[in-house]
Amino acid sequence: MTEPLPILDELRAMVIFATVVRAGSFAAGARALGLTRAVVSHHIRGLEAKLGVPLAQRSTRSFSLTPAGEAFRVHCERMLDEAVDGMRSMELLRAEPSGEVRITCSHHFGSKRILPALLEFRRRYPAIRLHVAMNDANVDLVQQGIELAVRAGPLADSALVARRLVMEPTMLCASPAYLRRNRVPTSAAELEQHRWVVYPPGQRSINVRIGERDVPVAVRGDVVTDSAASRLAFVLAGEGIARLPAYDAAALLASGELVRVLPEAETASLQIYLVHAKRIGPSARLLRDFLLAGAGNEVAAA
């Protein structure tokens, strides 16, 4: 018979530790778990022995976390929340889910990647109402009553949870008409001599990787836009070079409407995140998990 993995004991102790921290005392944590105080203390002492650091300072009347305990608490509570969310998500599958979800995403990326997944979600869960806001603004989720947001780039607000949804390859592209009027660049230095469609408006440079070197390239142009859809339209019209995500460029490169510029130059992937508050409702959790699972590869499709 296969022996249980040692980590299972630690996982149980981590759940006990997180519960004690949230309950505020060993006694309250023991009551919440349906265990005796002695059993709770035994598991936390075992966890401390395994980690080699004290997690809590306790007496008959007081309980406080050590610096190590405070740092470890974050991981334990995250694991506990994930487990609870997982159980609740499975509970939703026992009956037809219902409710309402508010989600926001950029119009351009949303139309190409998120909308097909939402249509599939509606076919699978017709009793869940969707409120879909497509705009490029980073709205305040709590103030606007929005449970899920699809956003690009790193997350600054630590009060929110960000889960990476997809990494989209990018490449430098221009129209054949633009390249007929201008010399095709053959180096990173020559890229700086060209006109660019600048997006987003504050962009001053991009990094390209050629071989083992990362090279910053200054970008300048007569067209500056805050819209990804406008960026693509201006590039197709011959207004300059731009770094485009694969979901914009792939079909147009295949048809010849766009040309890849300096193909040996690698550009950073566009990282798209699904963002939400730390606590969300069951319908929002169901949609979150559906999108993260790929929804039949609707979101992650190239």
mmCIF file of C-alpha atoms in Angstrom:
data_model
loop_
_atom_site.group_PDB
_atom_site.id
_atom_site.type_symbol
_atom_site.label_atom_id
_atom_site.label_comp_id
_atom_site.label_asym_id
_atom_site.label_seq_id
_atom_site.Cartn_x
_atom_site.Cartn_y
_atom_site.Cartn_z
ATOM 1 C CA MET A 1 0.000 0.000 0.000
ATOM 2 C CA THR A 2 1.293 3.443 -0.926
ATOM 3 C CA GLU A 3 2.335 5.550 2.055
ATOM 4 C CA PRO A 4 0.634 8.972 2.296
ATOM 5 C CA LEU A 5 2.770 11.870 1.169
ATOM 6 C CA PRO A 6 4.456 13.674 4.089
ATOM 7 C CA ILE A 7 3.259 17.017 2.740
ATOM 8 C CA LEU A 8 -0.350 16.036 3.584
ATOM 9 C CA ASP A 9 0.407 16.454 7.289
ATOM 10 C CA GLU A 10 1.851 19.909 6.650
ATOM 11 C CA LEU A 11 -1.139 20.918 4.514
ATOM 12 C CA ARG A 12 -3.522 19.942 7.314
ATOM 13 C CA ALA A 13 -1.439 21.887 9.818
ATOM 14 C CA MET A 14 -1.450 24.925 7.492
ATOM 15 C CA VAL A 15 -5.267 24.857 7.371
ATOM 16 C CA ILE A 16 -5.380 24.618 11.167
ATOM 17 C CA PHE A 17 -2.918 27.513 11.500
ATOM 18 C CA ALA A 18 -4.916 29.724 9.094
ATOM 19 C CA THR A 19 -8.138 28.960 10.956
ATOM 20 C CA VAL A 20 -6.576 29.774 14.335
ATOM 21 C CA VAL A 21 -5.241 33.070 12.992
ATOM 22 C CA ARG A 22 -8.642 34.066 11.603
ATOM 23 C CA ALA A 23 -10.454 32.954 14.755
ATOM 24 C CA GLY A 24 -8.057 34.974 16.923
ATOM 25 C CA SER A 25 -7.138 32.283 19.419
ATOM 26 C CA PHE A 26 -6.299 28.588 19.769
ATOM 27 C CA ALA A 27 -9.567 27.925 21.611
ATOM 28 C CA ALA A 28 -11.741 29.691 19.011
ATOM 29 C CA GLY A 29 -9.862 27.996 16.180
ATOM 30 C CA ALA A 30 -10.325 24.605 17.831
ATOM 31 C CA ARG A 31 -14.090 25.215 18.157
ATOM 32 C CA ALA A 32 -14.330 26.247 14.482
ATOM 33 C CA LEU A 33 -12.528 23.087 13.415
ATOM 34 C CA GLY A 34 -14.305 20.739 15.801
ATOM 35 C CA LEU A 35 -11.008 19.773 17.415
ATOM 36 C CA THR A 36 -9.618 19.998 20.911
ATOM 37 C CA ARG A 37 -7.228 22.786 21.814
ATOM 38 C CA ALA A 38 -4.543 20.191 22.503
ATOM 39 C CA VAL A 39 -4.837 18.749 18.985
ATOM 40 C CA VAL A 40 -4.628 22.230 17.469
ATOM 41 C CA SER A 41 -1.525 23.049 19.518
ATOM 42 C CA HIS A 42 0.062 19.726 18.559
ATOM 43 C CA HIS A 43 -0.325 20.421 14.827
ATOM 44 C CA ILE A 44 1.027 23.951 15.045
ATOM 45 C CA ARG A 45 3.989 22.843 17.138
ATOM 46 C CA GLY A 46 4.700 20.187 14.518
ATOM 47 C CA LEU A 47 4.530 22.824 11.793
ATOM 48 C CA GLU A 48 6.955 25.049 13.697
ATOM 49 C CA ALA A 49 9.336 22.124 14.125
ATOM 50 C CA LYS A 50 9.152 21.385 10.397
ATOM 51 C CA LEU A 51 9.771 25.027 9.454
ATOM 52 C CA GLY A 52 12.406 25.609 12.122
ATOM 53 C CA VAL A 53 10.891 28.917 13.271
ATOM 54 C CA PRO A 54 8.254 29.896 15.843
ATOM 55 C CA LEU A 55 4.988 31.036 14.259
ATOM 56 C CA ALA A 56 3.121 32.289 17.308
ATOM 57 C CA GLN A 57 3.676 33.516 20.828
ATOM 58 C CA ARG A 58 0.991 32.180 23.131
ATOM 59 C CA SER A 59 0.072 31.976 26.757
ATOM 60 C CA THR A 60 -3.094 30.979 28.570
ATOM 61 C CA ARG A 61 -4.667 34.342 27.711
ATOM 62 C CA SER A 62 -2.841 35.823 24.729
ATOM 63 C CA PHE A 63 -1.932 34.875 21.168
ATOM 64 C CA SER A 64 0.150 36.830 18.663
ATOM 65 C CA LEU A 65 2.072 36.045 15.497
ATOM 66 C CA THR A 66 5.818 36.268 15.174
ATOM 67 C CA PRO A 67 7.222 37.989 12.046
ATOM 68 C CA ALA A 68 7.690 34.534 10.516
ATOM 69 C CA GLY A 69 4.132 33.621 11.442
ATOM 70 C CA GLU A 70 2.795 36.801 9.870
ATOM 71 C CA ALA A 71 4.616 36.041 6.618
ATOM 72 C CA PHE A 72 3.547 32.377 6.612
ATOM 73 C CA ARG A 73 -0.067 33.294 7.424
ATOM 74 C CA VAL A 74 -0.495 34.813 3.940
ATOM 75 C CA HIS A 75 0.329 31.506 2.237
ATOM 76 C CA CYS A 76 -1.836 29.449 4.593
ATOM 77 C CA GLU A 77 -4.864 31.714 4.215
ATOM 78 C CA ARG A 78 -4.464 31.753 0.439
ATOM 79 C CA MET A 79 -4.415 27.953 0.383
ATOM 80 C CA LEU A 80 -7.482 27.795 2.635
ATOM 81 C CA ASP A 81 -9.377 30.285 0.451
ATOM 82 C CA GLU A 82 -8.508 28.341 -2.697
ATOM 83 C CA ALA A 83 -9.781 25.123 -1.118
ATOM 84 C CA VAL A 84 -13.033 26.766 -0.009
ATOM 85 C CA ASP A 85 -13.524 28.329 -3.449
ATOM 86 C CA GLY A 86 -12.907 24.971 -5.094
ATOM 87 C CA MET A 87 -15.500 23.244 -2.936
ATOM 88 C CA ARG A 88 -18.039 25.975 -3.575
ATOM 89 C CA SER A 89 -17.420 25.813 -7.327
ATOM 90 C CA MET A 90 -18.092 22.093 -7.271
ATOM 91 C CA GLU A 91 -21.280 22.653 -5.260
ATOM 92 C CA LEU A 92 -22.528 24.845 -8.099
ATOM 93 C CA LEU A 93 -22.290 21.901 -10.480
ATOM 94 C CA ARG A 94 -24.838 19.873 -8.484
ATOM 95 C CA ALA A 95 -27.652 22.148 -9.663
ATOM 96 C CA GLU A 96 -28.057 24.573 -12.524
ATOM 97 C CA PRO A 97 -26.090 27.679 -11.511
ATOM 98 C CA SER A 98 -27.914 30.986 -11.530
ATOM 99 C CA GLY A 99 -27.152 34.560 -10.598
ATOM 100 C CA GLU A 100 -25.410 37.501 -12.165
ATOM 101 C CA VAL A 101 -21.826 38.441 -13.044
ATOM 102 C CA ARG A 102 -20.426 41.818 -14.034
ATOM 103 C CA ILE A 103 -17.232 41.673 -16.096
ATOM 104 C CA THR A 104 -15.197 44.352 -17.862
ATOM 105 C CA CYS A 105 -12.502 44.107 -20.533
ATOM 106 C CA SER A 106 -11.021 46.211 -23.305
ATOM 107 C CA HIS A 107 -13.180 46.407 -26.417
ATOM 108 C CA HIS A 108 -10.477 45.170 -28.793
ATOM 109 C CA PHE A 109 -9.087 42.217 -26.829
ATOM 110 C CA GLY A 110 -12.532 41.443 -25.456
ATOM 111 C CA SER A 111 -14.071 41.145 -28.900
ATOM 112 C CA LYS A 112 -11.319 38.841 -30.128
ATOM 113 C CA ARG A 113 -10.683 36.654 -27.097
ATOM 114 C CA ILE A 114 -13.198 37.118 -24.281
ATOM 115 C CA LEU A 115 -16.473 37.369 -26.184
ATOM 116 C CA PRO A 116 -16.229 33.858 -27.740
ATOM 117 C CA ALA A 117 -15.601 32.419 -24.270
ATOM 118 C CA LEU A 118 -18.555 34.340 -22.806
ATOM 119 C CA LEU A 119 -20.827 32.994 -25.548
ATOM 120 C CA GLU A 120 -19.736 29.459 -24.675
ATOM 121 C CA PHE A 121 -20.255 30.210 -20.974
ATOM 122 C CA ARG A 122 -23.819 31.353 -21.701
ATOM 123 C CA ARG A 123 -24.540 28.187 -23.653
ATOM 124 C CA ARG A 124 -23.299 26.102 -20.738
ATOM 125 C CA TYR A 125 -24.901 28.175 -17.947
ATOM 126 C CA PRO A 126 -27.973 29.898 -19.419
ATOM 127 C CA ALA A 127 -29.406 30.857 -16.014
ATOM 128 C CA ILE A 128 -26.446 33.137 -15.202
ATOM 129 C CA ARG A 129 -26.949 36.726 -16.362
ATOM 130 C CA LEU A 130 -23.906 38.551 -17.737
ATOM 131 C CA HIS A 131 -23.276 42.290 -17.640
ATOM 132 C CA VAL A 132 -20.345 42.900 -19.996
ATOM 133 C CA ALA A 133 -18.665 46.331 -20.103
ATOM 134 C CA MET A 134 -16.165 46.694 -22.951
ATOM 135 C CA ASN A 135 -13.949 49.738 -22.621
ATOM 136 C CA ASP A 136 -10.250 50.524 -22.327
ATOM 137 C CA ALA A 137 -10.487 52.311 -18.959
ATOM 138 C CA ASN A 138 -9.209 50.647 -15.767
ATOM 139 C CA VAL A 139 -12.354 51.186 -13.725
ATOM 140 C CA ASP A 140 -12.599 50.864 -9.943
ATOM 141 C CA LEU A 141 -14.067 47.385 -9.532
ATOM 142 C CA VAL A 142 -15.531 47.915 -6.071
ATOM 143 C CA GLN A 143 -16.990 51.343 -6.846
ATOM 144 C CA GLN A 144 -18.553 50.155 -10.103
ATOM 145 C CA GLY A 145 -19.815 46.882 -8.658
ATOM 146 C CA ILE A 146 -17.778 44.834 -11.136
ATOM 147 C CA GLU A 147 -16.623 41.396 -10.028
ATOM 148 C CA LEU A 148 -14.191 40.425 -12.812
ATOM 149 C CA ALA A 149 -11.877 42.489 -15.017
ATOM 150 C CA VAL A 150 -9.546 41.477 -17.834
ATOM 151 C CA ARG A 151 -6.438 43.661 -17.798
ATOM 152 C CA ALA A 152 -3.008 43.760 -19.406
ATOM 153 C CA GLY A 153 0.244 44.136 -17.514
ATOM 154 C CA PRO A 154 1.212 43.817 -13.835
ATOM 155 C CA LEU A 155 -1.224 44.603 -11.038
ATOM 156 C CA ALA A 156 -0.488 47.525 -8.732
ATOM 157 C CA ASP A 157 -3.470 47.233 -6.352
ATOM 158 C CA SER A 158 -2.601 44.620 -3.712
ATOM 159 C CA ALA A 159 -6.220 44.584 -2.534
ATOM 160 C CA LEU A 160 -7.115 42.683 -5.724
ATOM 161 C CA VAL A 161 -6.193 39.209 -6.937
ATOM 162 C CA ALA A 162 -4.644 38.846 -10.415
ATOM 163 C CA ARG A 163 -4.510 35.501 -12.211
ATOM 164 C CA ARG A 164 -2.700 35.244 -15.522
ATOM 165 C CA LEU A 165 -5.180 34.387 -18.236
ATOM 166 C CA VAL A 166 -2.931 34.215 -21.292
ATOM 167 C CA MET A 167 0.491 35.249 -22.570
ATOM 168 C CA GLU A 168 0.071 36.614 -26.088
ATOM 169 C CA PRO A 169 3.158 36.689 -28.355
ATOM 170 C CA THR A 170 3.886 40.039 -30.014
ATOM 171 C CA MET A 171 5.848 41.080 -33.094
ATOM 172 C CA LEU A 172 6.848 44.182 -35.049
ATOM 173 C CA CYS A 173 4.666 44.750 -38.098
ATOM 174 C CA ALA A 174 4.057 47.247 -40.874
ATOM 175 C CA SER A 175 2.010 47.354 -44.057
ATOM 176 C CA PRO A 176 3.568 46.517 -47.466
ATOM 177 C CA ALA A 177 2.708 50.057 -48.607
ATOM 178 C CA TYR A 178 4.677 51.607 -45.736
ATOM 179 C CA LEU A 179 7.699 49.414 -46.423
ATOM 180 C CA ARG A 180 7.599 50.274 -50.133
ATOM 181 C CA ARG A 181 7.899 53.954 -49.227
ATOM 182 C CA ASN A 182 10.566 53.424 -46.573
ATOM 183 C CA ARG A 183 13.684 51.331 -46.418
ATOM 184 C CA VAL A 184 13.065 48.004 -44.699
ATOM 185 C CA PRO A 185 14.912 48.090 -41.342
ATOM 186 C CA THR A 186 17.679 45.520 -40.965
ATOM 187 C CA SER A 187 18.855 46.410 -37.433
ATOM 188 C CA ALA A 188 17.571 47.784 -34.146
ATOM 189 C CA ALA A 189 19.335 51.080 -34.873
ATOM 190 C CA GLU A 190 17.423 51.429 -38.151
ATOM 191 C CA LEU A 191 14.138 50.861 -36.332
ATOM 192 C CA GLU A 192 14.637 54.206 -34.606
ATOM 193 C CA GLN A 193 14.737 55.966 -37.981
ATOM 194 C CA HIS A 194 11.200 54.848 -38.830
ATOM 195 C CA ARG A 195 7.790 56.251 -38.007
ATOM 196 C CA TRP A 196 5.766 54.373 -35.409
ATOM 197 C CA VAL A 197 2.129 54.178 -34.494
ATOM 198 C CA VAL A 198 2.553 54.972 -30.805
ATOM 199 C CA TYR A 199 0.432 52.960 -28.376
ATOM 200 C CA PRO A 200 -0.179 53.561 -25.542
ATOM 201 C CA PRO A 201 0.185 57.366 -25.641
ATOM 202 C CA GLY A 202 2.941 57.528 -23.012
ATOM 203 C CA GLN A 203 5.187 55.048 -24.781
ATOM 204 C CA ARG A 204 8.663 56.392 -25.576
ATOM 205 C CA SER A 205 10.571 53.179 -26.281
ATOM 206 C CA ILE A 206 10.269 49.422 -26.576
ATOM 207 C CA ASN A 207 12.786 46.684 -25.840
ATOM 208 C CA VAL A 208 13.700 44.170 -28.513
ATOM 209 C CA ARG A 209 15.833 41.084 -27.999
ATOM 210 C CA ILE A 210 18.238 40.200 -30.778
ATOM 211 C CA GLY A 211 20.255 37.088 -30.065
ATOM 212 C CA GLU A 212 21.461 37.467 -26.495
ATOM 213 C CA ARG A 213 21.113 41.267 -26.370
ATOM 214 C CA ASP A 214 18.226 43.384 -25.126
ATOM 215 C CA VAL A 215 18.132 46.615 -27.103
ATOM 216 C CA PRO A 216 15.954 49.651 -26.237
ATOM 217 C CA VAL A 217 14.443 51.278 -29.316
ATOM 218 C CA ALA A 218 13.072 54.832 -29.225
ATOM 219 C CA VAL A 219 9.653 55.109 -30.888
ATOM 220 C CA ARG A 220 8.360 58.294 -32.512
ATOM 221 C CA GLY A 221 5.507 58.909 -34.883
ATOM 222 C CA ASP A 222 2.805 61.267 -36.086
ATOM 223 C CA VAL A 223 0.025 59.012 -34.781
ATOM 224 C CA VAL A 224 -0.494 58.447 -31.051
ATOM 225 C CA THR A 225 -3.539 56.478 -29.886
ATOM 226 C CA ASP A 226 -5.050 55.017 -26.733
ATOM 227 C CA SER A 227 -6.995 52.407 -28.696
ATOM 228 C CA ALA A 228 -5.626 49.013 -29.758
ATOM 229 C CA ALA A 229 -8.189 48.863 -32.574
ATOM 230 C CA SER A 230 -7.047 52.271 -33.844
ATOM 231 C CA ARG A 231 -3.413 51.154 -33.672
ATOM 232 C CA LEU A 232 -4.151 48.243 -35.983
ATOM 233 C CA ALA A 233 -6.137 50.427 -38.391
ATOM 234 C CA PHE A 234 -3.321 52.991 -38.645
ATOM 235 C CA VAL A 235 -0.690 50.294 -39.218
ATOM 236 C CA LEU A 236 -2.798 48.758 -41.998
ATOM 237 C CA ALA A 237 -3.166 52.231 -43.523
ATOM 238 C CA GLY A 238 0.621 52.566 -43.769
ATOM 239 C CA GLU A 239 1.164 55.089 -40.979
ATOM 240 C CA GLY A 240 4.129 53.264 -39.441
ATOM 241 C CA ILE A 241 5.477 50.296 -37.514
ATOM 242 C CA ALA A 242 3.894 48.937 -34.312
ATOM 243 C CA ARG A 243 4.288 46.056 -31.916
ATOM 244 C CA LEU A 244 1.178 43.951 -32.436
ATOM 245 C CA PRO A 245 -0.154 40.958 -30.511
ATOM 246 C CA ALA A 246 -0.539 37.679 -32.378
ATOM 247 C CA TYR A 247 -4.344 37.857 -32.196
ATOM 248 C CA ASP A 248 -4.145 40.980 -34.397
ATOM 249 C CA ALA A 249 -1.221 40.062 -36.610
ATOM 250 C CA ALA A 250 -1.397 36.331 -37.417
ATOM 251 C CA ALA A 251 -4.186 36.299 -40.008
ATOM 252 C CA LEU A 252 -3.026 39.578 -41.600
ATOM 253 C CA LEU A 253 0.540 38.290 -41.951
ATOM 254 C CA ALA A 254 -0.800 35.130 -43.595
ATOM 255 C CA SER A 255 -2.903 37.163 -46.058
ATOM 256 C CA GLY A 256 -0.058 39.560 -46.889
ATOM 257 C CA GLU A 257 -1.850 42.622 -45.535
ATOM 258 C CA LEU A 258 0.951 42.993 -42.975
ATOM 259 C CA VAL A 259 4.664 42.214 -43.059
ATOM 260 C CA ARG A 260 6.733 41.223 -40.056
ATOM 261 C CA VAL A 261 9.525 43.745 -39.531
ATOM 262 C CA LEU A 262 12.967 42.548 -38.418
ATOM 263 C CA PRO A 263 11.758 38.967 -37.740
ATOM 264 C CA GLU A 264 14.838 38.123 -35.672
ATOM 265 C CA ALA A 265 13.879 40.804 -33.127
ATOM 266 C CA GLU A 266 11.874 39.286 -30.277
ATOM 267 C CA THR A 267 9.458 41.471 -28.329
ATOM 268 C CA ALA A 268 7.904 40.837 -24.943
ATOM 269 C CA SER A 269 4.686 38.856 -24.752
ATOM 270 C CA LEU A 270 1.509 40.672 -23.758
ATOM 271 C CA GLN A 271 0.421 39.320 -20.374
ATOM 272 C CA ILE A 272 -3.324 39.359 -19.801
ATOM 273 C CA TYR A 273 -4.689 38.939 -16.265
ATOM 274 C CA LEU A 274 -8.078 38.162 -14.811
ATOM 275 C CA VAL A 275 -8.527 40.491 -11.835
ATOM 276 C CA HIS A 276 -11.036 40.331 -8.995
ATOM 277 C CA ALA A 277 -11.528 41.162 -5.332
ATOM 278 C CA LYS A 278 -10.336 38.618 -2.790
ATOM 279 C CA ARG A 279 -13.924 37.560 -2.099
ATOM 280 C CA ILE A 280 -16.366 37.163 -5.003
ATOM 281 C CA GLY A 281 -19.761 35.531 -5.422
ATOM 282 C CA PRO A 282 -20.367 31.966 -6.608
ATOM 283 C CA SER A 283 -21.398 32.922 -10.154
ATOM 284 C CA ALA A 284 -18.308 35.090 -10.548
ATOM 285 C CA ARG A 285 -16.132 32.237 -9.252
ATOM 286 C CA LEU A 286 -17.702 29.919 -11.810
ATOM 287 C CA LEU A 287 -16.976 32.342 -14.672
ATOM 288 C CA ARG A 288 -13.471 32.990 -13.334
ATOM 289 C CA ASP A 289 -12.661 29.284 -13.273
ATOM 290 C CA PHE A 290 -14.249 28.804 -16.698
ATOM 291 C CA LEU A 291 -12.062 31.513 -18.245
ATOM 292 C CA LEU A 292 -8.911 30.325 -16.492
ATOM 293 C CA ALA A 293 -9.538 26.785 -17.699
ATOM 294 C CA GLY A 294 -9.444 28.073 -21.269
ATOM 295 C CA ALA A 295 -13.136 27.540 -22.044
ATOM 296 C CA GLY A 296 -12.360 25.021 -24.749
ATOM 297 C CA ASN A 297 -9.280 27.061 -25.693
ATOM 298 C CA GLU A 298 -11.495 29.999 -26.691
ATOM 299 C CA VAL A 299 -9.363 32.507 -24.771
ATOM 300 C CA ALA A 300 -5.935 31.022 -25.385
ATOM 301 C CA ALA A 301 -6.428 30.218 -29.080
ATOM 302 C CA ALA A 302 -3.880 31.794 -31.389
#
